PDB file of C-alpha atoms in Angstrom:
ATOM      1  CA  MET A   1       0.000   0.000   0.000  1.00 58.00           C
ATOM      2  CA  SER A   2       1.038   3.615  -0.509  1.00 68.00           C
ATOM      3  CA  GLY A   3       1.993   5.940   2.327  1.00 83.00           C
ATOM      4  CA  THR A   4      -1.400   7.631   2.083  1.00 91.00           C
ATOM      5  CA  ALA A   5      -3.447   4.426   2.199  1.00 87.00           C
ATOM      6  CA  GLY A   6      -6.245   4.617   4.746  1.00 88.00           C
ATOM      7  CA  GLN A   7      -5.896   8.366   5.109  1.00 94.00           C
ATOM      8  CA  VAL A   8      -7.948  11.266   3.820  1.00 96.00           C
ATOM      9  CA  ILE A   9      -6.141  12.937   0.911  1.00 97.00           C
ATOM     10  CA  HIS A  10      -6.331  16.696   0.452  1.00 97.00           C
ATOM     11  CA  CYS A  11      -6.049  17.720  -3.202  1.00 97.00           C
ATOM     12  CA  ARG A  12      -7.379  20.047  -5.863  1.00 98.00           C
ATOM     13  CA  ALA A  13     -10.528  19.454  -7.887  1.00 98.00           C
ATOM     14  CA  ALA A  14     -12.661  21.425 -10.321  1.00 98.00           C
ATOM     15  CA  VAL A  15     -16.022  21.706  -8.578  1.00 98.00           C
ATOM     16  CA  ALA A  16     -19.292  22.652 -10.250  1.00 97.00           C
ATOM     17  CA  TRP A  17     -21.339  24.489  -7.630  1.00 97.00           C
ATOM     18  CA  GLU A  18     -24.234  25.504  -9.875  1.00 95.00           C
ATOM     19  CA  ALA A  19     -25.581  24.665 -13.312  1.00 94.00           C
ATOM     20  CA  GLY A  20     -23.774  26.565 -16.043  1.00 93.00           C
ATOM     21  CA  LYS A  21     -21.545  28.477 -13.633  1.00 96.00           C
ATOM     22  CA  PRO A  22     -17.740  28.318 -14.070  1.00 97.00           C
ATOM     23  CA  LEU A  23     -16.028  25.427 -12.322  1.00 97.00           C
ATOM     24  CA  VAL A  24     -14.022  26.443  -9.266  1.00 98.00           C
ATOM     25  CA  ILE A  25     -10.658  24.917  -8.345  1.00 98.00           C
ATOM     26  CA  GLU A  26     -11.130  23.899  -4.716  1.00 98.00           C
ATOM     27  CA  GLN A  27      -9.202  22.047  -2.029  1.00 98.00           C
ATOM     28  CA  VAL A  28     -11.191  18.881  -1.432  1.00 98.00           C
ATOM     29  CA  GLU A  29     -10.896  15.946   0.937  1.00 98.00           C
ATOM     30  CA  VAL A  30     -10.952  12.514  -0.684  1.00 98.00           C
ATOM     31  CA  ALA A  31     -11.802   9.696   1.717  1.00 97.00           C
ATOM     32  CA  PRO A  32     -10.104   6.281   1.593  1.00 97.00           C
ATOM     33  CA  PRO A  33     -11.705   3.598  -0.575  1.00 97.00           C
ATOM     34  CA  GLN A  34     -14.194   1.285   1.116  1.00 96.00           C
ATOM     35  CA  ALA A  35     -14.883  -2.365   0.274  1.00 96.00           C
ATOM     36  CA  MET A  36     -14.568  -3.088  -3.467  1.00 96.00           C
ATOM     37  CA  GLU A  37     -13.422   0.470  -4.171  1.00 97.00           C
ATOM     38  CA  VAL A  38     -10.193   1.909  -5.555  1.00 97.00           C
ATOM     39  CA  ARG A  39      -8.659   5.324  -5.037  1.00 98.00           C
ATOM     40  CA  LEU A  40      -6.908   6.664  -8.113  1.00 98.00           C
ATOM     41  CA  LYS A  41      -4.394   9.409  -8.709  1.00 98.00           C
ATOM     42  CA  ILE A  42      -5.608  11.085 -11.900  1.00 98.00           C
ATOM     43  CA  LEU A  43      -2.721  12.222 -14.091  1.00 97.00           C
ATOM     44  CA  TYR A  44      -4.611  13.175 -17.256  1.00 97.00           C
ATOM     45  CA  THR A  45      -8.240  13.896 -17.972  1.00 96.00           C
ATOM     46  CA  SER A  46     -10.008  15.174 -21.054  1.00 92.00           C
ATOM     47  CA  LEU A  47     -13.312  16.944 -21.592  1.00 90.00           C
ATOM     48  CA  CYS A  48     -16.276  15.175 -23.158  1.00 90.00           C
ATOM     49  CA  HIS A  49     -19.425  16.972 -24.256  1.00 88.00           C
ATOM     50  CA  THR A  50     -21.361  14.756 -21.845  1.00 90.00           C
ATOM     51  CA  ASP A  51     -19.636  16.609 -18.998  1.00 92.00           C
ATOM     52  CA  VAL A  52     -20.770  19.894 -20.507  1.00 92.00           C
ATOM     53  CA  TYR A  53     -24.332  18.636 -21.028  1.00 91.00           C
ATOM     54  CA  PHE A  54     -24.800  17.654 -17.386  1.00 92.00           C
ATOM     55  CA  TRP A  55     -22.982  20.738 -16.151  1.00 94.00           C
ATOM     56  CA  GLU A  56     -25.507  22.845 -18.075  1.00 94.00           C
ATOM     57  CA  ALA A  57     -28.285  20.748 -16.465  1.00 90.00           C
ATOM     58  CA  LYS A  58     -30.665  21.155 -19.379  1.00 83.00           C
ATOM     59  CA  GLY A  59     -33.244  18.398 -19.651  1.00 73.00           C
ATOM     60  CA  GLN A  60     -32.142  16.312 -16.678  1.00 79.00           C
ATOM     61  CA  ASN A  61     -32.168  16.339 -12.905  1.00 81.00           C
ATOM     62  CA  PRO A  62     -29.559  18.820 -11.589  1.00 87.00           C
ATOM     63  CA  LEU A  63     -27.257  17.557  -8.859  1.00 93.00           C
ATOM     64  CA  PHE A  64     -24.807  20.018  -7.319  1.00 96.00           C
ATOM     65  CA  PRO A  65     -22.156  20.568  -6.054  1.00 97.00           C
ATOM     66  CA  ARG A  66     -20.475  17.971  -8.213  1.00 97.00           C
ATOM     67  CA  ILE A  67     -17.135  16.902  -9.668  1.00 98.00           C
ATOM     68  CA  TYR A  68     -17.442  16.003 -13.337  1.00 97.00           C
ATOM     69  CA  GLY A  69     -15.083  14.140 -15.662  1.00 96.00           C
ATOM     70  CA  HIS A  70     -15.009  10.577 -17.012  1.00 95.00           C
ATOM     71  CA  GLU A  71     -12.251  10.380 -19.670  1.00 94.00           C
ATOM     72  CA  ALA A  72      -9.000   9.939 -17.809  1.00 96.00           C
ATOM     73  CA  GLY A  73      -5.860   7.971 -17.102  1.00 96.00           C
ATOM     74  CA  GLY A  74      -4.198   7.476 -13.769  1.00 97.00           C
ATOM     75  CA  ILE A  75      -2.467   5.243 -11.236  1.00 98.00           C
ATOM     76  CA  VAL A  76      -3.928   3.215  -8.374  1.00 98.00           C
ATOM     77  CA  GLU A  77      -3.075   4.903  -5.075  1.00 98.00           C
ATOM     78  CA  SER A  78      -4.782   2.410  -2.728  1.00 97.00           C
ATOM     79  CA  VAL A  79      -7.468  -0.266  -2.747  1.00 97.00           C
ATOM     80  CA  GLY A  80     -10.286  -1.182  -0.425  1.00 96.00           C
ATOM     81  CA  GLU A  81     -11.184  -4.479   1.175  1.00 96.00           C
ATOM     82  CA  GLY A  82     -11.926  -7.278  -1.274  1.00 95.00           C
ATOM     83  CA  VAL A  83      -9.997  -5.821  -4.212  1.00 96.00           C
ATOM     84  CA  THR A  84      -7.605  -8.506  -5.426  1.00 94.00           C
ATOM     85  CA  ASP A  85      -6.894  -7.800  -9.101  1.00 93.00           C
ATOM     86  CA  LEU A  86      -5.491  -4.286  -8.659  1.00 96.00           C
ATOM     87  CA  GLU A  87      -2.697  -2.905  -6.520  1.00 96.00           C
ATOM     88  CA  PRO A  88      -1.032   0.462  -5.910  1.00 96.00           C
ATOM     89  CA  GLY A  89       1.040   1.570  -8.869  1.00 96.00           C
ATOM     90  CA  ASP A  90      -1.112  -0.086 -11.536  1.00 97.00           C
ATOM     91  CA  HIS A  91      -1.850   2.121 -14.543  1.00 98.00           C
ATOM     92  CA  VAL A  92      -5.571   2.283 -15.164  1.00 97.00           C
ATOM     93  CA  LEU A  93      -8.461   3.918 -16.961  1.00 96.00           C
ATOM     94  CA  PRO A  94     -11.639   4.724 -15.014  1.00 96.00           C
ATOM     95  CA  ILE A  95     -14.696   3.377 -16.851  1.00 92.00           C
ATOM     96  CA  PHE A  96     -18.173   4.855 -16.443  1.00 91.00           C
ATOM     97  CA  THR A  97     -19.863   1.708 -17.809  1.00 88.00           C
ATOM     98  CA  GLY A  98     -18.598  -0.761 -15.243  1.00 90.00           C
ATOM     99  CA  GLU A  99     -18.808  -4.533 -14.968  1.00 91.00           C
ATOM    100  CA  CYS A 100     -19.518  -6.524 -11.832  1.00 90.00           C
ATOM    101  CA  LYS A 101     -18.635  -9.674 -13.837  1.00 90.00           C
ATOM    102  CA  GLU A 102     -21.419 -11.597 -12.102  1.00 91.00           C
ATOM    103  CA  CYS A 103     -24.787 -10.480 -13.511  1.00 93.00           C
ATOM    104  CA  ALA A 104     -26.480 -11.801 -16.655  1.00 93.00           C
ATOM    105  CA  HIS A 105     -25.510  -8.707 -18.632  1.00 92.00           C
ATOM    106  CA  CYS A 106     -21.825  -9.005 -17.753  1.00 91.00           C
ATOM    107  CA  LYS A 107     -21.839 -12.670 -18.763  1.00 91.00           C
ATOM    108  CA  SER A 108     -23.593 -11.924 -22.049  1.00 89.00           C
ATOM    109  CA  GLU A 109     -21.737 -11.184 -25.276  1.00 82.00           C
ATOM    110  CA  GLU A 110     -24.588  -8.919 -26.398  1.00 79.00           C
ATOM    111  CA  SER A 111     -24.806  -6.461 -23.508  1.00 78.00           C
ATOM    112  CA  ASN A 112     -22.625  -4.347 -21.256  1.00 78.00           C
ATOM    113  CA  MET A 113     -25.449  -2.850 -19.193  1.00 87.00           C
ATOM    114  CA  CYS A 114     -24.343  -4.268 -15.840  1.00 91.00           C
ATOM    115  CA  ASP A 115     -27.150  -4.641 -13.295  1.00 91.00           C
ATOM    116  CA  LEU A 116     -24.979  -3.121 -10.576  1.00 91.00           C
ATOM    117  CA  LEU A 117     -22.817  -0.586 -12.406  1.00 91.00           C
ATOM    118  CA  ARG A 118     -24.877   0.553 -15.389  1.00 88.00           C
ATOM    119  CA  ILE A 119     -24.862   4.272 -16.086  1.00 87.00           C
ATOM    120  CA  ASN A 120     -26.903   6.286 -13.599  1.00 89.00           C
ATOM    121  CA  THR A 121     -26.475  10.020 -14.073  1.00 89.00           C
ATOM    122  CA  ASP A 122     -28.684  10.810 -11.074  1.00 90.00           C
ATOM    123  CA  ARG A 123     -26.507   8.917  -8.594  1.00 92.00           C
ATOM    124  CA  GLY A 124     -23.901  11.089  -6.919  1.00 95.00           C
ATOM    125  CA  VAL A 125     -22.741   8.708  -4.189  1.00 96.00           C
ATOM    126  CA  MET A 126     -20.948   5.380  -3.860  1.00 96.00           C
ATOM    127  CA  LEU A 127     -22.920   2.161  -3.962  1.00 93.00           C
ATOM    128  CA  SER A 128     -21.436   0.555  -0.861  1.00 90.00           C
ATOM    129  CA  ASP A 129     -22.805   3.019   1.684  1.00 93.00           C
ATOM    130  CA  GLY A 130     -24.696   5.723  -0.211  1.00 94.00           C
ATOM    131  CA  LYS A 131     -22.120   8.352   0.704  1.00 96.00           C
ATOM    132  CA  SER A 132     -19.739  10.573  -1.246  1.00 97.00           C
ATOM    133  CA  ARG A 133     -15.978  10.178  -0.931  1.00 98.00           C
ATOM    134  CA  PHE A 134     -15.515  13.905  -1.675  1.00 98.00           C
ATOM    135  CA  SER A 135     -16.056  16.720   0.775  1.00 98.00           C
ATOM    136  CA  ILE A 136     -15.094  20.332   1.453  1.00 97.00           C
ATOM    137  CA  LYS A 137     -14.991  21.277   5.138  1.00 95.00           C
ATOM    138  CA  GLY A 138     -17.533  18.569   5.894  1.00 93.00           C
ATOM    139  CA  GLN A 139     -19.873  19.340   2.981  1.00 97.00           C
ATOM    140  CA  PRO A 140     -20.325  16.351   0.646  1.00 97.00           C
ATOM    141  CA  ILE A 141     -19.509  16.910  -3.017  1.00 98.00           C
ATOM    142  CA  TYR A 142     -21.326  14.583  -5.419  1.00 97.00           C
ATOM    143  CA  HIS A 143     -19.717  12.109  -7.806  1.00 97.00           C
ATOM    144  CA  PHE A 144     -20.463  11.933 -11.553  1.00 96.00           C
ATOM    145  CA  LEU A 145     -20.873   8.665 -13.490  1.00 94.00           C
ATOM    146  CA  GLY A 146     -18.939   6.912 -10.753  1.00 94.00           C
ATOM    147  CA  THR A 147     -15.672   8.430 -11.996  1.00 96.00           C
ATOM    148  CA  SER A 148     -15.301  12.198 -11.244  1.00 97.00           C
ATOM    149  CA  THR A 149     -11.937  12.640 -12.917  1.00 97.00           C
ATOM    150  CA  PHE A 150     -11.759  16.447 -12.630  1.00 98.00           C
ATOM    151  CA  SER A 151      -9.973  15.817  -9.353  1.00 98.00           C
ATOM    152  CA  GLU A 152      -6.350  14.960  -8.603  1.00 98.00           C
ATOM    153  CA  TYR A 153      -7.647  11.928  -6.675  1.00 98.00           C
ATOM    154  CA  THR A 154     -10.922  10.075  -7.051  1.00 98.00           C
ATOM    155  CA  VAL A 155     -12.588   6.949  -5.679  1.00 98.00           C
ATOM    156  CA  VAL A 156     -14.339   4.470  -7.964  1.00 97.00           C
ATOM    157  CA  HIS A 157     -15.869   1.008  -7.746  1.00 97.00           C
ATOM    158  CA  VAL A 158     -13.351  -1.673  -8.690  1.00 96.00           C
ATOM    159  CA  GLY A 159     -15.655  -2.742 -11.535  1.00 95.00           C
ATOM    160  CA  CYS A 160     -15.179   0.704 -13.068  1.00 95.00           C
ATOM    161  CA  VAL A 161     -11.415   0.380 -13.440  1.00 96.00           C
ATOM    162  CA  ALA A 162      -9.536  -1.112 -16.392  1.00 95.00           C
ATOM    163  CA  LYS A 163      -5.887  -2.031 -15.875  1.00 97.00           C
ATOM    164  CA  ILE A 164      -3.673  -1.121 -18.835  1.00 96.00           C
ATOM    165  CA  ASN A 165      -0.111  -1.630 -20.005  1.00 97.00           C
ATOM    166  CA  PRO A 166       2.129   0.775 -18.019  1.00 96.00           C
ATOM    167  CA  LEU A 167       3.973   1.605 -21.251  1.00 97.00           C
ATOM    168  CA  ALA A 168       0.830   3.150 -22.760  1.00 96.00           C
ATOM    169  CA  PRO A 169       1.023   6.976 -22.676  1.00 96.00           C
ATOM    170  CA  LEU A 170      -1.691   8.067 -20.276  1.00 95.00           C
ATOM    171  CA  ASP A 171      -2.008  11.502 -21.890  1.00 94.00           C
ATOM    172  CA  LYS A 172      -3.210   9.798 -25.073  1.00 92.00           C
ATOM    173  CA  VAL A 173      -4.996   6.621 -23.991  1.00 93.00           C
ATOM    174  CA  CYS A 174      -7.188   8.553 -21.534  1.00 92.00           C
ATOM    175  CA  VAL A 175      -9.722   9.082 -24.351  1.00 90.00           C
ATOM    176  CA  ILE A 176     -10.117   5.307 -24.744  1.00 89.00           C
ATOM    177  CA  SER A 177     -12.342   5.295 -21.673  1.00 87.00           C
ATOM    178  CA  CYS A 178     -15.094   7.136 -23.575  1.00 89.00           C
ATOM    179  CA  GLY A 179     -14.598   8.716 -27.005  1.00 87.00           C
ATOM    180  CA  ILE A 180     -12.653   5.959 -28.704  1.00 89.00           C
ATOM    181  CA  SER A 181     -14.543   3.049 -27.179  1.00 89.00           C
ATOM    182  CA  THR A 182     -17.874   4.708 -28.010  1.00 90.00           C
ATOM    183  CA  GLY A 183     -17.156   5.154 -31.721  1.00 93.00           C
ATOM    184  CA  LEU A 184     -15.057   2.075 -32.372  1.00 93.00           C
ATOM    185  CA  GLY A 185     -17.257  -0.115 -30.196  1.00 91.00           C
ATOM    186  CA  ALA A 186     -20.441   1.021 -31.920  1.00 91.00           C
ATOM    187  CA  MET A 187     -18.960   0.156 -35.306  1.00 95.00           C
ATOM    188  CA  VAL A 188     -17.294  -3.159 -34.480  1.00 92.00           C
ATOM    189  CA  ASN A 189     -19.802  -4.530 -31.973  1.00 89.00           C
ATOM    190  CA  VAL A 190     -23.118  -3.067 -33.158  1.00 90.00           C
ATOM    191  CA  ALA A 191     -23.000  -1.935 -36.798  1.00 93.00           C
ATOM    192  CA  LYS A 192     -20.669  -4.811 -37.792  1.00 94.00           C
ATOM    193  CA  PRO A 193     -20.215  -3.692 -41.431  1.00 95.00           C
ATOM    194  CA  PRO A 194     -19.410  -6.607 -43.779  1.00 95.00           C
ATOM    195  CA  LYS A 195     -16.000  -6.685 -45.406  1.00 95.00           C
ATOM    196  CA  GLY A 196     -15.976  -4.613 -48.586  1.00 94.00           C
ATOM    197  CA  SER A 197     -19.000  -2.537 -47.585  1.00 92.00           C
ATOM    198  CA  THR A 198     -19.519   1.222 -47.787  1.00 91.00           C
ATOM    199  CA  VAL A 199     -19.854   3.119 -44.521  1.00 93.00           C
ATOM    200  CA  ALA A 200     -20.801   6.746 -43.890  1.00 92.00           C
ATOM    201  CA  VAL A 201     -19.702   8.463 -40.689  1.00 94.00           C
ATOM    202  CA  PHE A 202     -21.468  11.698 -39.760  1.00 94.00           C
ATOM    203  CA  GLY A 203     -19.224  14.007 -37.749  1.00 94.00           C
ATOM    204  CA  LEU A 204     -15.463  13.586 -37.600  1.00 94.00           C
ATOM    205  CA  GLY A 205     -14.778  14.417 -33.994  1.00 91.00           C
ATOM    206  CA  ALA A 206     -13.249  11.926 -31.573  1.00 90.00           C
ATOM    207  CA  VAL A 207     -16.223   9.543 -31.695  1.00 93.00           C
ATOM    208  CA  GLY A 208     -16.602   9.808 -35.463  1.00 95.00           C
ATOM    209  CA  LEU A 209     -12.925   9.194 -36.141  1.00 95.00           C
ATOM    210  CA  SER A 210     -13.055   6.190 -33.832  1.00 95.00           C
ATOM    211  CA  ALA A 211     -16.063   4.870 -35.746  1.00 96.00           C
ATOM    212  CA  ALA A 212     -14.131   5.310 -38.995  1.00 96.00           C
ATOM    213  CA  GLU A 213     -11.242   3.359 -37.504  1.00 96.00           C
ATOM    214  CA  GLY A 214     -13.689   0.638 -36.533  1.00 96.00           C
ATOM    215  CA  ALA A 215     -14.993   0.500 -40.102  1.00 96.00           C
ATOM    216  CA  ARG A 216     -11.437   0.232 -41.385  1.00 96.00           C
ATOM    217  CA  ILE A 217     -10.705  -2.616 -38.997  1.00 96.00           C
ATOM    218  CA  ALA A 218     -13.904  -4.361 -40.116  1.00 95.00           C
ATOM    219  CA  GLY A 219     -12.698  -4.191 -43.721  1.00 95.00           C
ATOM    220  CA  ALA A 220     -15.017  -1.566 -45.220  1.00 95.00           C
ATOM    221  CA  SER A 221     -13.799  -0.567 -48.682  1.00 93.00           C
ATOM    222  CA  ARG A 222     -15.344   2.921 -48.732  1.00 93.00           C
ATOM    223  CA  ILE A 223     -15.559   5.070 -45.619  1.00 95.00           C
ATOM    224  CA  ILE A 224     -17.295   8.368 -46.326  1.00 93.00           C
ATOM    225  CA  GLY A 225     -16.736  11.112 -43.770  1.00 94.00           C
ATOM    226  CA  VAL A 226     -19.451  13.761 -43.483  1.00 93.00           C
ATOM    227  CA  ASP A 227     -18.566  16.982 -41.695  1.00 94.00           C
ATOM    228  CA  LEU A 228     -19.048  20.741 -41.951  1.00 94.00           C
ATOM    229  CA  ASN A 229     -15.343  21.376 -41.404  1.00 94.00           C
ATOM    230  CA  PRO A 230     -13.285  20.542 -44.508  1.00 91.00           C
ATOM    231  CA  ASN A 231     -10.054  20.811 -42.529  1.00 92.00           C
ATOM    232  CA  ARG A 232     -10.891  17.545 -40.796  1.00 93.00           C
ATOM    233  CA  PHE A 233     -10.564  15.448 -43.942  1.00 92.00           C
ATOM    234  CA  GLN A 234      -6.787  15.209 -43.956  1.00 92.00           C
ATOM    235  CA  GLU A 235      -6.726  14.014 -40.361  1.00 92.00           C
ATOM    236  CA  ALA A 236      -9.614  11.651 -41.025  1.00 94.00           C
ATOM    237  CA  LYS A 237      -7.602   9.857 -43.709  1.00 95.00           C
ATOM    238  CA  LYS A 238      -5.367   8.535 -40.940  1.00 95.00           C
ATOM    239  CA  PHE A 239      -8.397   6.743 -39.529  1.00 95.00           C
ATOM    240  CA  GLY A 240      -9.480   5.130 -42.774  1.00 94.00           C
ATOM    241  CA  VAL A 241     -11.783   7.780 -44.280  1.00 96.00           C
ATOM    242  CA  THR A 242     -11.512   7.480 -48.064  1.00 94.00           C
ATOM    243  CA  GLU A 243     -13.943  10.199 -49.192  1.00 91.00           C
ATOM    244  CA  PHE A 244     -15.283  13.407 -47.716  1.00 92.00           C
ATOM    245  CA  VAL A 245     -18.620  15.197 -48.025  1.00 90.00           C
ATOM    246  CA  ASN A 246     -19.357  18.675 -46.729  1.00 91.00           C
ATOM    247  CA  PRO A 247     -23.170  19.151 -46.673  1.00 87.00           C
ATOM    248  CA  LYS A 248     -22.629  22.868 -47.245  1.00 87.00           C
ATOM    249  CA  ASP A 249     -21.330  22.057 -50.726  1.00 87.00           C
ATOM    250  CA  HIS A 250     -24.652  20.555 -51.828  1.00 85.00           C
ATOM    251  CA  ASN A 251     -28.216  21.770 -52.157  1.00 84.00           C
ATOM    252  CA  LYS A 252     -29.742  18.322 -51.689  1.00 79.00           C
ATOM    253  CA  PRO A 253     -29.855  15.786 -48.853  1.00 77.00           C
ATOM    254  CA  VAL A 254     -26.588  13.939 -48.323  1.00 70.00           C
ATOM    255  CA  GLN A 255     -28.196  10.576 -49.088  1.00 70.00           C
ATOM    256  CA  GLU A 256     -29.046  11.860 -52.582  1.00 76.00           C
ATOM    257  CA  VAL A 257     -25.408  12.762 -53.063  1.00 72.00           C
ATOM    258  CA  TYR A 258     -24.565   9.169 -52.200  1.00 66.00           C
ATOM    259  CA  ASP A 259     -27.134   7.928 -54.686  1.00 63.00           C
ATOM    260  CA  LYS A 260     -25.412   9.928 -57.454  1.00 57.00           C
ATOM    261  CA  TRP A 261     -22.066   8.384 -56.526  1.00 56.00           C
ATOM    262  CA  ARG A 262     -23.538   4.890 -56.718  1.00 57.00           C
ATOM    263  CA  SER A 263     -25.051   5.440 -60.152  1.00 47.00           C
TER     264      SER A 263
END
C-alpha cells in the first residue's frame, strides 16, 4: 500500500457548484476507498461533451455541487477491502460503464449494461454506503458517473477500473475510456459492417474518427466522412476515411449525393 493508504487525501478538484456556472478549483478531501473500491491518482483527464451537457443541467435532474469528468488515465493509489486484481502503482483507466462480472448482462456477449454498475447520471454517491468520498470542510460533493476525474484523486468502484499496459502513454490513452470506445465499439460490436461494404460516418470528432477506424478494422472498402469542417478530412484519412462530403457544398440531402455516386 502507498503511504497515504487509509488516510484522507487533500487535493485540488474542479467543482461545479451551480448549473452553467464556471467550475471552481477547490481544495477537497478525498476519503479512503471502502470495500470493493479503488482510489486513483488522476494524471490526465479530457473533456467530453457529456460533462458539458450535465454541467448545463438542461433536460435532466440537476445535482450540485459535483465533480465532473469521465475520460481519464491514472495510477492506483490504494485499494479497499476485497480488491484482489489491482494494486497500488497499476496504470488504469476509469470506466463509467462498469462490470460486476457476475450479472447476466456481464456474462452476455450482447450487452454491457451491468445490473450493478450501469450508467446512472442521477446517482452522486458510492454504492457501498450511499455516501460521497468527496467533501469540502464537511460538505459532501457529489460524484459523476462513478468516476469524477476532474480531481487529482478520485474513488471508484473496482468494476469501473480497467488495468492497462504501463507503457501506454496516459495523456493519449485517456480518451479510450469514452470517445474511442464509443465510436469504435459502436462500429465493431453493433454496426458490424461486412467486409468490402460502404460506410458513412457523420461528424469527424473523436467519436466519429473512432467509428471510422472501426470501419477500417472491419474491412469496409469505402468510408465516407461527413462533416461541416473541410479541414478535418486530412486528419480523417489517418483513420481510414476514403472520401469526404461537406453538406454545405450541396443543395440536396446527403443521401441523394450518395445515390449519385452509386449510379
